[in-house]
XYZ file of N, CA and C in Angstrom:
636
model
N 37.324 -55.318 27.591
C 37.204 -54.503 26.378
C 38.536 -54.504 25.636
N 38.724 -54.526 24.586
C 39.567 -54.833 23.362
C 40.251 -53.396 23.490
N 41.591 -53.162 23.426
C 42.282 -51.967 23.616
C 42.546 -51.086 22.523
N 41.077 -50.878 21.531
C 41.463 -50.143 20.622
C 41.699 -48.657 20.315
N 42.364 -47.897 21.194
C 42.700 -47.077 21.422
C 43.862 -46.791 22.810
N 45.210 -46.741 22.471
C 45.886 -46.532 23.678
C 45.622 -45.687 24.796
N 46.094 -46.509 25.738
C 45.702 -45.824 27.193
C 46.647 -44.395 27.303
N 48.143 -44.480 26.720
C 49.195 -44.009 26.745
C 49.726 -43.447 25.006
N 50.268 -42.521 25.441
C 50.662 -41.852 24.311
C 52.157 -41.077 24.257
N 52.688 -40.397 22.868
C 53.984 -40.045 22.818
C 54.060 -38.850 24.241
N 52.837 -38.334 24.482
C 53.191 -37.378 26.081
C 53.474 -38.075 26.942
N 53.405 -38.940 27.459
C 53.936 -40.070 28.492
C 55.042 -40.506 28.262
N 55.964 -39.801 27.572
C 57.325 -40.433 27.129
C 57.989 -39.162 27.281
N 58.967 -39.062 28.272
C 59.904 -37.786 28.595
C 61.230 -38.713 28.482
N 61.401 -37.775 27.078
C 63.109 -38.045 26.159
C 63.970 -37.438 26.976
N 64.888 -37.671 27.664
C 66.159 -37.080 28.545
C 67.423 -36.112 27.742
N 67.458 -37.416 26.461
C 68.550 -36.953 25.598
C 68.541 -38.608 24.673
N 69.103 -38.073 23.635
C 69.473 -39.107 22.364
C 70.899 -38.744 21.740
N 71.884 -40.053 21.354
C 73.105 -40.037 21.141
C 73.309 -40.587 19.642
N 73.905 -39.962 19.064
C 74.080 -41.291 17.295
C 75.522 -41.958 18.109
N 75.560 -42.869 17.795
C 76.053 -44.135 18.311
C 77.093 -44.604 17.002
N 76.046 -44.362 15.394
C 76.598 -44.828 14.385
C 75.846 -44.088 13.218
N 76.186 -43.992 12.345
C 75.684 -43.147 11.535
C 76.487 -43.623 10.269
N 75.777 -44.428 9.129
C 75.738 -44.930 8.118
C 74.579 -45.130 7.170
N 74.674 -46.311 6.424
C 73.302 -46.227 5.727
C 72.210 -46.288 6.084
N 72.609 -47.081 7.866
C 71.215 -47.092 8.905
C 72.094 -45.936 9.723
N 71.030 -45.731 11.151
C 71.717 -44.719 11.880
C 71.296 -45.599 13.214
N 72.060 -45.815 14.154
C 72.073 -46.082 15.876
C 72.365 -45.477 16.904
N 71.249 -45.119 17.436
C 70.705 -44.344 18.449
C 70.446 -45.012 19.975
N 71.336 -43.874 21.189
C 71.149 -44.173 22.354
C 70.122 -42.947 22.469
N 69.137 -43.789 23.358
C 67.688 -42.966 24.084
C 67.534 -43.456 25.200
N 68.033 -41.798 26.076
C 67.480 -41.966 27.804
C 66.446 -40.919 27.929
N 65.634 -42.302 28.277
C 63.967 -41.946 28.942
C 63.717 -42.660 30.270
N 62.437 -41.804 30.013
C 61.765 -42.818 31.178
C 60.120 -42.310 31.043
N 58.822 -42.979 31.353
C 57.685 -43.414 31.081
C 56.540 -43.377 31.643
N 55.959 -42.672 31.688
C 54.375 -43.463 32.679
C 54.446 -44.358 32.204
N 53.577 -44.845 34.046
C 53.695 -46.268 34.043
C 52.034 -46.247 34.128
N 51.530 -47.521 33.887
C 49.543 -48.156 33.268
C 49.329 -47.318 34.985
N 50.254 -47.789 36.201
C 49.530 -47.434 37.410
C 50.093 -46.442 38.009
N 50.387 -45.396 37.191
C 50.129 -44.294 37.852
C 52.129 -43.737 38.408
N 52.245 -42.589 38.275
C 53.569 -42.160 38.641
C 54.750 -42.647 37.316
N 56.192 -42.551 37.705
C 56.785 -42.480 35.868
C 57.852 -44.000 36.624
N 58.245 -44.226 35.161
C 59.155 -45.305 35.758
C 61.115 -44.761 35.806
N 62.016 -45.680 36.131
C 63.165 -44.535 36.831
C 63.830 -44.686 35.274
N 64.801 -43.814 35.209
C 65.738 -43.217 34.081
C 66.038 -45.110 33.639
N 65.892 -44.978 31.902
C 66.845 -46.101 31.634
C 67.365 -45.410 30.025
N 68.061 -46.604 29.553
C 68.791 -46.333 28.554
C 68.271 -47.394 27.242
N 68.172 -46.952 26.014
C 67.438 -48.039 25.178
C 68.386 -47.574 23.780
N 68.971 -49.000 23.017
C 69.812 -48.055 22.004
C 68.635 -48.812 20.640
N 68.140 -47.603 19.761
C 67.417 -48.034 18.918
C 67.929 -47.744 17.635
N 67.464 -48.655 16.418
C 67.989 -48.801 14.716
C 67.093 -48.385 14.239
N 68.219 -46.667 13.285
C 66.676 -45.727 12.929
C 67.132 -46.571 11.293
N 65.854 -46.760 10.886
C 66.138 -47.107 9.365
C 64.844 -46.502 8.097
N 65.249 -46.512 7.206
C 63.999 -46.233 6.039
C 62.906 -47.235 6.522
N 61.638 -46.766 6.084
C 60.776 -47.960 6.137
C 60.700 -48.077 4.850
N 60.396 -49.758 4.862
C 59.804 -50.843 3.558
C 58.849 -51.230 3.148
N 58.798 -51.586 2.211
C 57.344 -52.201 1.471
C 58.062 -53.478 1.112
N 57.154 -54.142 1.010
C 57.397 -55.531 0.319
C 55.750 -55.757 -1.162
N 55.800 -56.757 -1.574
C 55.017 -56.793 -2.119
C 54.758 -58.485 -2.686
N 53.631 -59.253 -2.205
C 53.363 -60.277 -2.453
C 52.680 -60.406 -4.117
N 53.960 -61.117 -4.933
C 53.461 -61.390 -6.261
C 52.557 -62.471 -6.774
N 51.330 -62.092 -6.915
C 50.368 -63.300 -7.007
C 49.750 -63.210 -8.389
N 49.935 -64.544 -9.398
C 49.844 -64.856 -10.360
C 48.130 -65.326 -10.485
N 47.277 -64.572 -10.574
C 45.921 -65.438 -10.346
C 45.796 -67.043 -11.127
N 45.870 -66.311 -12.376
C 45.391 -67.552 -13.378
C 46.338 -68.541 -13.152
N 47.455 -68.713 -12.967
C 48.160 -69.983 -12.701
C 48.649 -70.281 -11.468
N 47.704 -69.403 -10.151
C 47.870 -69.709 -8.855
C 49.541 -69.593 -8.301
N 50.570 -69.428 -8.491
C 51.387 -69.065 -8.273
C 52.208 -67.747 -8.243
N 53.273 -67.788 -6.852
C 53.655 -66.904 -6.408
C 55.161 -66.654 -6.646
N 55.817 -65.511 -6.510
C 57.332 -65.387 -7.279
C 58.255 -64.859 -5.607
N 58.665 -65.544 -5.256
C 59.970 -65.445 -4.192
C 61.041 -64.951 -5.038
N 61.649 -64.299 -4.369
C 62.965 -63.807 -4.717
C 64.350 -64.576 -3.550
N 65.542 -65.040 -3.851
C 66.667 -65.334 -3.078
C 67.484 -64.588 -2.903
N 68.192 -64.035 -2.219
C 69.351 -63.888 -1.886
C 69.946 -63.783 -0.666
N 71.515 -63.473 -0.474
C 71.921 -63.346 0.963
C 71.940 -61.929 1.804
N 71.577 -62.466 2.922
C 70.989 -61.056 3.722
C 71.919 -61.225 5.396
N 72.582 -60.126 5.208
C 73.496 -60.289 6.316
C 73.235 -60.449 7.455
N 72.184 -59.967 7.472
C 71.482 -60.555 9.242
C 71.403 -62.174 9.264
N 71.201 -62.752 8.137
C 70.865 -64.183 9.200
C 72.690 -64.703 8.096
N 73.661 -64.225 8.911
C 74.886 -64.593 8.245
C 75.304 -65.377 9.426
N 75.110 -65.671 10.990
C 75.008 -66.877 11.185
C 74.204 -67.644 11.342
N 72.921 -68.050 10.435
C 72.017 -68.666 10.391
C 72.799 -70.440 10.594
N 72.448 -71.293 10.952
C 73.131 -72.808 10.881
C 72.931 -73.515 9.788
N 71.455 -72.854 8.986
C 71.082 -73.884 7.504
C 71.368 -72.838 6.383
N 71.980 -71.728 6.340
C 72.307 -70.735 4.877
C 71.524 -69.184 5.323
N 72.656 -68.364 4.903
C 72.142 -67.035 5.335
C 71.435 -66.690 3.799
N 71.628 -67.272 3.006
C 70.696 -66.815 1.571
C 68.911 -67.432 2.163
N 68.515 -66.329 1.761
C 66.942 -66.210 2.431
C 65.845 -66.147 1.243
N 64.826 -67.182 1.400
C 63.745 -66.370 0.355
C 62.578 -66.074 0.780
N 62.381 -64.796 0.031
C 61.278 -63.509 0.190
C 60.545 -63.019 -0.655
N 59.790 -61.816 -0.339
C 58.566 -61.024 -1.204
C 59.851 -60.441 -1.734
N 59.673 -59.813 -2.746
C 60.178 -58.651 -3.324
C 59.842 -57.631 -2.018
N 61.265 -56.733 -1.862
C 60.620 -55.690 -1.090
C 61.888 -54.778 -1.436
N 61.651 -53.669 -0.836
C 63.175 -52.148 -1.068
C 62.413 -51.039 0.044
N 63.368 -50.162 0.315
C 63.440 -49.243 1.386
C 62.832 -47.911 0.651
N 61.891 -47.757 1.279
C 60.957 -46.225 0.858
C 62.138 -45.010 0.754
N 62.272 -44.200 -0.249
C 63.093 -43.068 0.136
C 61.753 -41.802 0.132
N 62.310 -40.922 0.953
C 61.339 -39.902 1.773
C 60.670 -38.839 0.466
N 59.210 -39.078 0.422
C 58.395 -38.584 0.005
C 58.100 -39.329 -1.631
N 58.799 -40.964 -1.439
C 58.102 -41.672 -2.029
C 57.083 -42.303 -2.255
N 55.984 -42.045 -3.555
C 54.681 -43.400 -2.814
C 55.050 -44.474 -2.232
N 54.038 -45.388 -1.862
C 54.713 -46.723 -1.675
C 54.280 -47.232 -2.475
N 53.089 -47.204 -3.163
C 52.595 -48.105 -3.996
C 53.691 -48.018 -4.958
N 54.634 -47.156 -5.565
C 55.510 -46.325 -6.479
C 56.701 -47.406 -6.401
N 56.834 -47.532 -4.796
C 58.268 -48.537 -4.667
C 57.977 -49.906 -4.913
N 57.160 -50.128 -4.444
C 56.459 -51.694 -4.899
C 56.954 -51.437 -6.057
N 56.197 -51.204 -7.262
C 56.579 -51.316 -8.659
C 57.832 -51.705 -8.992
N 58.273 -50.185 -8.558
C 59.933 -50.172 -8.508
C 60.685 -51.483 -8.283
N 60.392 -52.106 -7.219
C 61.305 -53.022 -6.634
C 60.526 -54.471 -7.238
N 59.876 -54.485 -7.700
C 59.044 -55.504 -8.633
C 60.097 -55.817 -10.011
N 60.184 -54.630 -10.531
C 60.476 -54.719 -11.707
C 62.285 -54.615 -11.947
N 63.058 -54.144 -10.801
C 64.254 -54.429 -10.501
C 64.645 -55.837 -9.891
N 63.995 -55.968 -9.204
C 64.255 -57.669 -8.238
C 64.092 -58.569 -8.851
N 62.637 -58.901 -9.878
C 62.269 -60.141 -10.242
C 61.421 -59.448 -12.080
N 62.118 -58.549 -12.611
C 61.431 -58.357 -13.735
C 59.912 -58.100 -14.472
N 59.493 -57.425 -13.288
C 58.028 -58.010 -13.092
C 57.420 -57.048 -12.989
N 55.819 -56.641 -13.953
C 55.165 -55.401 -13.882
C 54.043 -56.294 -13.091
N 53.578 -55.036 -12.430
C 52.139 -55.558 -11.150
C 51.507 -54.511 -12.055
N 50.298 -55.366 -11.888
C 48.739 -54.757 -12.535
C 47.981 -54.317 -11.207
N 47.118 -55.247 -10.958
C 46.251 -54.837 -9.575
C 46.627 -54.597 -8.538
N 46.946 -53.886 -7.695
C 47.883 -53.901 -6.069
C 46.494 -53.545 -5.262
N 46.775 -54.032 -3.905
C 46.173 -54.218 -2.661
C 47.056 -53.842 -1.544
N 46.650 -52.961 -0.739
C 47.570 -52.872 0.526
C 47.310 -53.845 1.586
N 47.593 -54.303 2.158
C 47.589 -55.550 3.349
C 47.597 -55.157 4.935
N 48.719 -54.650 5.051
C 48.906 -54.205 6.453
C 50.444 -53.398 6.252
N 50.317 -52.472 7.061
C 51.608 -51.684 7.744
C 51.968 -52.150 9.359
N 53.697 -52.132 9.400
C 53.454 -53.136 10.781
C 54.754 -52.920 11.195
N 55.293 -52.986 12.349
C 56.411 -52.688 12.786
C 57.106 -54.427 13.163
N 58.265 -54.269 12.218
C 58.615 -55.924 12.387
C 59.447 -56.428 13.961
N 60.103 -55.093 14.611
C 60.638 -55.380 15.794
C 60.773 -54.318 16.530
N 59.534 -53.709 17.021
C 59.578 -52.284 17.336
C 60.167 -52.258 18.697
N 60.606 -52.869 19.273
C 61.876 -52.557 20.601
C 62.705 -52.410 20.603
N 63.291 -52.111 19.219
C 64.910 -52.178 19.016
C 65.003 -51.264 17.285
N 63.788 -51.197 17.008
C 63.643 -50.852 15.345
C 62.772 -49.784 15.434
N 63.044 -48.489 14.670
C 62.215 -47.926 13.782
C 61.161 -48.064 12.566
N 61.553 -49.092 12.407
C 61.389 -49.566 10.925
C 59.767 -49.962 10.719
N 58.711 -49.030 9.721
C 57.432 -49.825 9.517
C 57.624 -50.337 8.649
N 56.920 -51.951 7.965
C 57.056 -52.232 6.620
C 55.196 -52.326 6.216
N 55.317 -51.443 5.107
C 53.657 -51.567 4.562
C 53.842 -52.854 3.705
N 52.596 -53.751 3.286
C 52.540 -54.602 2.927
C 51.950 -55.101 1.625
N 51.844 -54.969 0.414
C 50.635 -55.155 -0.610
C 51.068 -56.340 -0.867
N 49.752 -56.759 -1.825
C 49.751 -57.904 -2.329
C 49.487 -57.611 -4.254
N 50.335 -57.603 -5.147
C 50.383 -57.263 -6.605
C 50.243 -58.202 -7.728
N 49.324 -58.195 -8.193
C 48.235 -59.516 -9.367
C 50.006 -59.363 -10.379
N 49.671 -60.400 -11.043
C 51.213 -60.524 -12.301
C 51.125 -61.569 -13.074
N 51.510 -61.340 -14.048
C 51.797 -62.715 -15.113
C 53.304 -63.002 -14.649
N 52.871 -64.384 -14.076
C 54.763 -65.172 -14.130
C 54.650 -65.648 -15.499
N 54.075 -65.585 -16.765
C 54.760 -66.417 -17.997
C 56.465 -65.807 -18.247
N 57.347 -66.413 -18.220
C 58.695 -65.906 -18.554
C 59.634 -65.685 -17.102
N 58.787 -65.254 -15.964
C 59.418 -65.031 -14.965
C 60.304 -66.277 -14.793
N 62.047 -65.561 -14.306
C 62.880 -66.057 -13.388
C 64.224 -65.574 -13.430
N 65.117 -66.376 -13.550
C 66.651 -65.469 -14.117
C 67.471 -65.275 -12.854
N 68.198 -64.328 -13.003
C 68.814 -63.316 -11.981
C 68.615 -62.118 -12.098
N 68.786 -61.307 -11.132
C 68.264 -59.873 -11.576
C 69.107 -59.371 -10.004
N 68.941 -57.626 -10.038
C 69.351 -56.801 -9.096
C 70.029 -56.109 -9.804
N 70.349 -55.213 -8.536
C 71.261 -53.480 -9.345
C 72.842 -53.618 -9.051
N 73.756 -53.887 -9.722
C 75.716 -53.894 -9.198
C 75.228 -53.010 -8.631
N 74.946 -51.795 -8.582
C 75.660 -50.225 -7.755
C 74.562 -51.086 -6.681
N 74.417 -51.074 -6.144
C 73.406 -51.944 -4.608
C 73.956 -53.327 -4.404
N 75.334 -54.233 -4.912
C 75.826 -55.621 -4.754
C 74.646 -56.259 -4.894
N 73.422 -56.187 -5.482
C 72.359 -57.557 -5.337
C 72.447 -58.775 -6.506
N 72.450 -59.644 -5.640
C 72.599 -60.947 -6.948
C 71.272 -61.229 -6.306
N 69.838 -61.555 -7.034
C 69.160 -62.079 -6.476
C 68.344 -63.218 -7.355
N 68.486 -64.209 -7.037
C 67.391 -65.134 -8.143
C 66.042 -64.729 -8.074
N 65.206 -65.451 -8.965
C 63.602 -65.419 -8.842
C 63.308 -67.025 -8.966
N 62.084 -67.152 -8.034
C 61.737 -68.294 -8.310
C 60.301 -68.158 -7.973
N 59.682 -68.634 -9.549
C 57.989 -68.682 -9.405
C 57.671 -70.395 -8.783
N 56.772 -70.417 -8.073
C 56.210 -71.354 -7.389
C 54.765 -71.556 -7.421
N 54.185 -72.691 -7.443
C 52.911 -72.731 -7.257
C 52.402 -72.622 -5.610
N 51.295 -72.032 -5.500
C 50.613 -72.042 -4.420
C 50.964 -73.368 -3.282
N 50.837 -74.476 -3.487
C 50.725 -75.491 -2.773
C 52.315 -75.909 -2.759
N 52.822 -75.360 -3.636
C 54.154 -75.797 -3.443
C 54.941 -74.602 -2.273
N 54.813 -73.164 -2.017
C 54.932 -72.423 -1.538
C 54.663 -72.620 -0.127
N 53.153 -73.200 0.202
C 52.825 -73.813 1.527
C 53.449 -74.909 2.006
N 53.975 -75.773 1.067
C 55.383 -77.031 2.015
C 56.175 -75.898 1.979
N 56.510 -75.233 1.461
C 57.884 -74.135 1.842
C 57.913 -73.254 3.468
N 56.578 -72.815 3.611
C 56.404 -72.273 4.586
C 56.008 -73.503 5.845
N 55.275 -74.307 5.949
C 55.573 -75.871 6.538
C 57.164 -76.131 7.104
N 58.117 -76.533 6.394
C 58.978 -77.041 6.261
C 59.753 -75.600 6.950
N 59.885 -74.331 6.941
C 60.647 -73.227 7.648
C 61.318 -72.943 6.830
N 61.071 -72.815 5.215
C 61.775 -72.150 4.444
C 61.686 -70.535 4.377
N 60.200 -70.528 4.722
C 59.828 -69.345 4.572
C 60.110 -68.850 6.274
N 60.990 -67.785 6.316
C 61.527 -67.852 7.918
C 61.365 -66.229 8.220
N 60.640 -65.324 7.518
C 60.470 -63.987 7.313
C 59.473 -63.120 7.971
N 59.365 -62.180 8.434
C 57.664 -61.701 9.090
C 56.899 -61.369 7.534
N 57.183 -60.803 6.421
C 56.653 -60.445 4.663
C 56.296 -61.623 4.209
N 56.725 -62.583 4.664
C 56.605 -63.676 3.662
C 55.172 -64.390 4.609
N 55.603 -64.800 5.586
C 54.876 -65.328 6.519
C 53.396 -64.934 6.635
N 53.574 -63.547 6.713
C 52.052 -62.223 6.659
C 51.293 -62.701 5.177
N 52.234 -62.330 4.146
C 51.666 -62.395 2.807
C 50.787 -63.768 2.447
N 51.837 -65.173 3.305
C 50.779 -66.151 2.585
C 49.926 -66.507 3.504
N 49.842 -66.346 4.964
C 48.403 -66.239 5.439
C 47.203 -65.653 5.112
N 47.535 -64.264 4.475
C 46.663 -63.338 3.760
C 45.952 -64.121 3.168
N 47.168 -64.935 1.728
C 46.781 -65.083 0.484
C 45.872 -66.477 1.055
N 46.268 -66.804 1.892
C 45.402 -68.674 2.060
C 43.930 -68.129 2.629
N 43.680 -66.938 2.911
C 42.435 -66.939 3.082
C 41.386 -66.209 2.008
N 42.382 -65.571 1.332
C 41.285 -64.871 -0.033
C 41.708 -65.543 -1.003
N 42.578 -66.661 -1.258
C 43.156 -67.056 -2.778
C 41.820 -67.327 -3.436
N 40.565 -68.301 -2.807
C 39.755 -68.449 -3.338
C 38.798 -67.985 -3.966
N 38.345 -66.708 -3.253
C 37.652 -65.548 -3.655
C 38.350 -64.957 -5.142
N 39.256 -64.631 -4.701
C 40.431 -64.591 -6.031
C 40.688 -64.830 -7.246
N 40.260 -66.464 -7.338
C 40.676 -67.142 -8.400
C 39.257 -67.312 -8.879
N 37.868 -67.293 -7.963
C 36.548 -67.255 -8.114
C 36.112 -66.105 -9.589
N 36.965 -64.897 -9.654
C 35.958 -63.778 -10.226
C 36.298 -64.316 -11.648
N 35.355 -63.872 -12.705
C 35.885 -63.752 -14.025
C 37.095 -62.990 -14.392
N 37.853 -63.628 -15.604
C 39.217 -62.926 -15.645
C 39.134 -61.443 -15.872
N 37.790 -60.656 -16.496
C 38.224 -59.414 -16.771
C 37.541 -58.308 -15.452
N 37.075 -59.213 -14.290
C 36.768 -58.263 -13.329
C 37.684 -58.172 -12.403
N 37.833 -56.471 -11.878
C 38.691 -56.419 -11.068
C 38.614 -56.931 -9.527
N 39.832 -57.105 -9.304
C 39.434 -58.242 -7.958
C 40.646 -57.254 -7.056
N 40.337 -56.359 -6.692
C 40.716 -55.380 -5.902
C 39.819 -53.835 -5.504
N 39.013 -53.327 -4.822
C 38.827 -52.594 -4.669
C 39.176 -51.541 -3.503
């Protein structure tokens, strides 16, 4: 039987104590616990240091009528020793601040990152990108757009972002992801999505909505 419902829950988790470690724009946290275990009795004291952070949205920009999608570039300090370039390309995405919509930040970070108003939005999935070491959920939509005009540079100085835009066609996007350009869990999620409904998609007449 398919485990759709956990066996185990946050009561099976006896917190000992938690330490801030670091406390900046993210915060790092030592947590001593310990667990029921699937067979029965708890497991012995350990130590786990976890990265509390905002959660994200991203948002996959999909151009119906001209089948193409808008990546954004820039450099992202985590893959700063990457061996082929720590400049990365991605969905548009930005960090939820507390008791923001998300659909709200999508926009937001649409129209700061890559200049770009979304018409139709779709939510996709919410998902934890490395939950053994991360706090972090990222919800996922997918947002209809006219690329006519899209590209440039764009981002906020007070946030250091230099970020390009680059609209792409569909098939050109898939050698991207082929080839390991696309090296992201947002990016990766978004165009599997899109390779299985693009068709349905591009199927409806232009003035019906193709989101419900």
């Amino acid at each position: 039987m398919a485990p759709s419902t956990p066996s185990l829950g946050q009561d099976d988790v006896e917190l000992i104590s938690r330490e801030v470690l670091q406390q900046g724009f993210f915060r790092l946290e030592a947590l001593t616990l310990r667990h029921r275990l699937f067979e029965g009795g708890f497991s012995e004291t350990m130590r786990r240091e976890v990265h509390f952070r905002h959660d994200a949205v991203g948002v996959l920009l999909y151009d119906v009528a001209r089948d193409s999608l808008v990546f954004v570039e820039q450099l992202r300090a985590g893959a700063i020793d990457d061996p082929v370039s720590p400049w990365k390309l991605e969905l548009v995405a930005g960090l939820a601040e507390e008791g923001e919509a998300l659909e709200s930040v999508a926009r937001r970070e649409a129209f700061e990152e890559a200049g770009c108003e979304i018409g139709e939005m779709r939510k996709l999935h919410t998902y934890y990108p490395s939950p053994g070491a991360c706090s972090e959920q990222v919800t996922l939509f997918c947002g209809l757009v006219d690329t006519q005009g899209l590209g440039g540079i764009h981002g906020l100085d007070e946030e250091h972002e230099d970020i390009r835009v680059h609209v792409v066609s569909f098939t050109e996007a898939w050698e991207l992801l082929e080839q390991g350009r696309l090296d992201n869990a947002m990016s990766l999620i978004g165009m599997y999505w899109l390779a299985g409904q693009r068709a349905s998609l591009r199927a409806l007449p232009d003035n019906a909505p193709r989101f419900t």
